[in-house]
PDB file of C-alpha atoms in Angstrom:
ATOM      1  CA  MET E  23       4.285 -25.230   1.498  1.00  0.00           C
ATOM      2  CA  LYS E  24       7.114 -25.858  -0.082  1.00  0.00           C
ATOM      3  CA  GLU E  25       9.891 -23.001   0.573  1.00  0.00           C
ATOM      4  CA  GLY E  26      10.180 -22.165  -3.094  1.00  0.00           C
ATOM      5  CA  GLY E  27       6.503 -21.549  -3.544  1.00  0.00           C
ATOM      6  CA  ARG E  28       6.145 -18.772  -0.369  1.00  0.00           C
ATOM      7  CA  THR E  29       9.649 -17.384  -1.833  1.00  0.00           C
ATOM      8  CA  GLY E  30       7.585 -16.616  -4.755  1.00  0.00           C
ATOM      9  CA  ILE E  31       4.838 -15.434  -3.220  1.00  0.00           C
ATOM     10  CA  ILE E  32       6.823 -13.189  -0.914  1.00  0.00           C
ATOM     11  CA  LEU E  33       8.300 -11.965  -4.160  1.00  0.00           C
ATOM     12  CA  ALA E  34       5.390 -11.375  -5.986  1.00  0.00           C
ATOM     13  CA  GLY E  35       4.179  -9.486  -3.052  1.00  0.00           C
ATOM     14  CA  ILE E  36       6.916  -6.629  -2.873  1.00  0.00           C
ATOM     15  CA  VAL E  37       7.134  -6.327  -6.295  1.00  0.00           C
ATOM     16  CA  GLY E  38       3.311  -5.809  -6.324  1.00  0.00           C
ATOM     17  CA  GLY E  39       2.993  -3.372  -3.686  1.00  0.00           C
ATOM     18  CA  ALA E  40       6.156  -1.536  -5.066  1.00  0.00           C
ATOM     19  CA  LEU E  41       4.429  -0.839  -8.311  1.00  0.00           C
ATOM     20  CA  LEU E  42       1.067  -0.240  -6.727  1.00  0.00           C
ATOM     21  CA  GLY E  43       3.182   2.208  -4.178  1.00  0.00           C
ATOM     22  CA  GLY E  44       4.784   3.723  -7.535  1.00  0.00           C
ATOM     23  CA  VAL E  45       1.053   4.556  -9.318  1.00  0.00           C
ATOM     24  CA  PHE E  46      -0.348   6.225  -5.955  1.00  0.00           C
ATOM     25  CA  ALA E  47       3.072   8.526  -5.618  1.00  0.00           C
ATOM     26  CA  TRP E  48       2.441   9.298  -9.379  1.00  0.00           C
ATOM     27  CA  LEU E  49      -1.088   9.446  -9.631  1.00  0.00           C
ATOM     28  CA  SER E  50      -1.215  12.031  -6.706  1.00  0.00           C
ATOM     29  CA  SER E  51       1.617  14.653  -7.349  1.00  0.00           C
ATOM     30  CA  ALA E  52       0.419  15.121 -10.414  1.00  0.00           C
ATOM     31  CA  ARG E  53      -2.731  16.903  -8.859  1.00  0.00           C
ATOM     32  CA  THR E  54      -2.458  20.263  -7.521  1.00  0.00           C
ATOM     33  CA  ASP E  55      -4.944  22.822  -6.084  1.00  0.00           C
ATOM     34  CA  GLU E  56      -5.837  26.202  -7.286  1.00  0.00           C
ATOM     35  CA  ASP E  57      -2.878  27.214  -4.739  1.00  0.00           C
ATOM     36  CA  GLY E  58      -0.305  24.815  -6.941  1.00  0.00           C
ATOM     37  CA  GLU E  59      -0.057  23.014  -3.822  1.00  0.00           C
ATOM     38  CA  THR E  60       0.795  18.860  -4.889  1.00  0.00           C
ATOM     39  CA  ALA E  61      -1.623  16.800  -2.952  1.00  0.00           C
ATOM     40  CA  LEU E  62       1.338  15.083  -0.983  1.00  0.00           C
ATOM     41  CA  GLU E  63       1.864  18.650   0.347  1.00  0.00           C
ATOM     42  CA  THR E  64      -1.708  18.920   1.586  1.00  0.00           C
ATOM     43  CA  ILE E  65      -1.752  15.534   3.963  1.00  0.00           C
ATOM     44  CA  GLY E  66      -0.621  16.611   7.527  1.00  0.00           C
ATOM     45  CA  PRO E  67       0.901  13.326   9.739  1.00  0.00           C
ATOM     46  CA  SER E  68      -2.326  12.501  11.494  1.00  0.00           C
ATOM     47  CA  GLU E  69      -3.717  11.484   7.130  1.00  0.00           C
ATOM     48  CA  TYR E  70      -0.313   9.661   6.924  1.00  0.00           C
ATOM     49  CA  PHE E  71      -0.992   7.338  10.487  1.00  0.00           C
ATOM     50  CA  GLN E  72      -4.362   6.795   9.392  1.00  0.00           C
ATOM     51  CA  LEU E  73      -3.155   5.855   5.995  1.00  0.00           C
ATOM     52  CA  GLY E  74      -0.652   3.170   7.380  1.00  0.00           C
ATOM     53  CA  ILE E  75      -3.313   2.186  10.386  1.00  0.00           C
ATOM     54  CA  GLY E  76      -5.252   1.347   6.832  1.00  0.00           C
ATOM     55  CA  VAL E  77      -2.620  -0.319   5.098  1.00  0.00           C
ATOM     56  CA  LEU E  78      -1.808  -2.816   8.341  1.00  0.00           C
ATOM     57  CA  THR E  79      -5.085  -3.119   8.893  1.00  0.00           C
ATOM     58  CA  LEU E  80      -6.401  -4.334   4.871  1.00  0.00           C
ATOM     59  CA  ALA E  81      -2.970  -7.055   5.716  1.00  0.00           C
ATOM     60  CA  ARG E  82      -4.455  -8.020   8.796  1.00  0.00           C
ATOM     61  CA  GLN E  83      -7.924  -8.703   6.772  1.00  0.00           C
ATOM     62  CA  PHE E  84      -6.178 -11.055   4.052  1.00  0.00           C
ATOM     63  CA  GLN E  85      -3.912 -12.979   6.904  1.00  0.00           C
ATOM     64  CA  SER E  86      -7.048 -13.576   8.338  1.00  0.00           C
ATOM     65  CA  LEU E  87      -8.942 -14.619   4.915  1.00  0.00           C
ATOM     66  CA  LEU E  88      -5.752 -17.074   4.516  1.00  0.00           C
ATOM     67  CA  GLN E  89      -5.897 -18.969   7.256  1.00  0.00           C
ATOM     68  CA  ARG E  90      -9.655 -19.451   6.320  1.00  0.00           C
ATOM     69  CA  LYS E  91      -8.938 -21.459   3.695  1.00  0.00           C
ATOM     70  CA  LEU E  92      -6.519 -23.619   4.904  1.00  0.00           C
TER      71      LEU E  92
END
């Protein structure tokens, strides 16, 4: 793969990830429960850890998919 094409793919991934993260943050901060707490205030450290593991698993599966296509 050309170096310029790889750079474009990486930049597209960065921009896409930033936009997706921003949308998720906006949606989760806009919701409140009956006590007036936002959804982000009710999430504990274990949920953040599970979310991080899920993102890493998704990245690993995506990389595996790309390797099979080559």
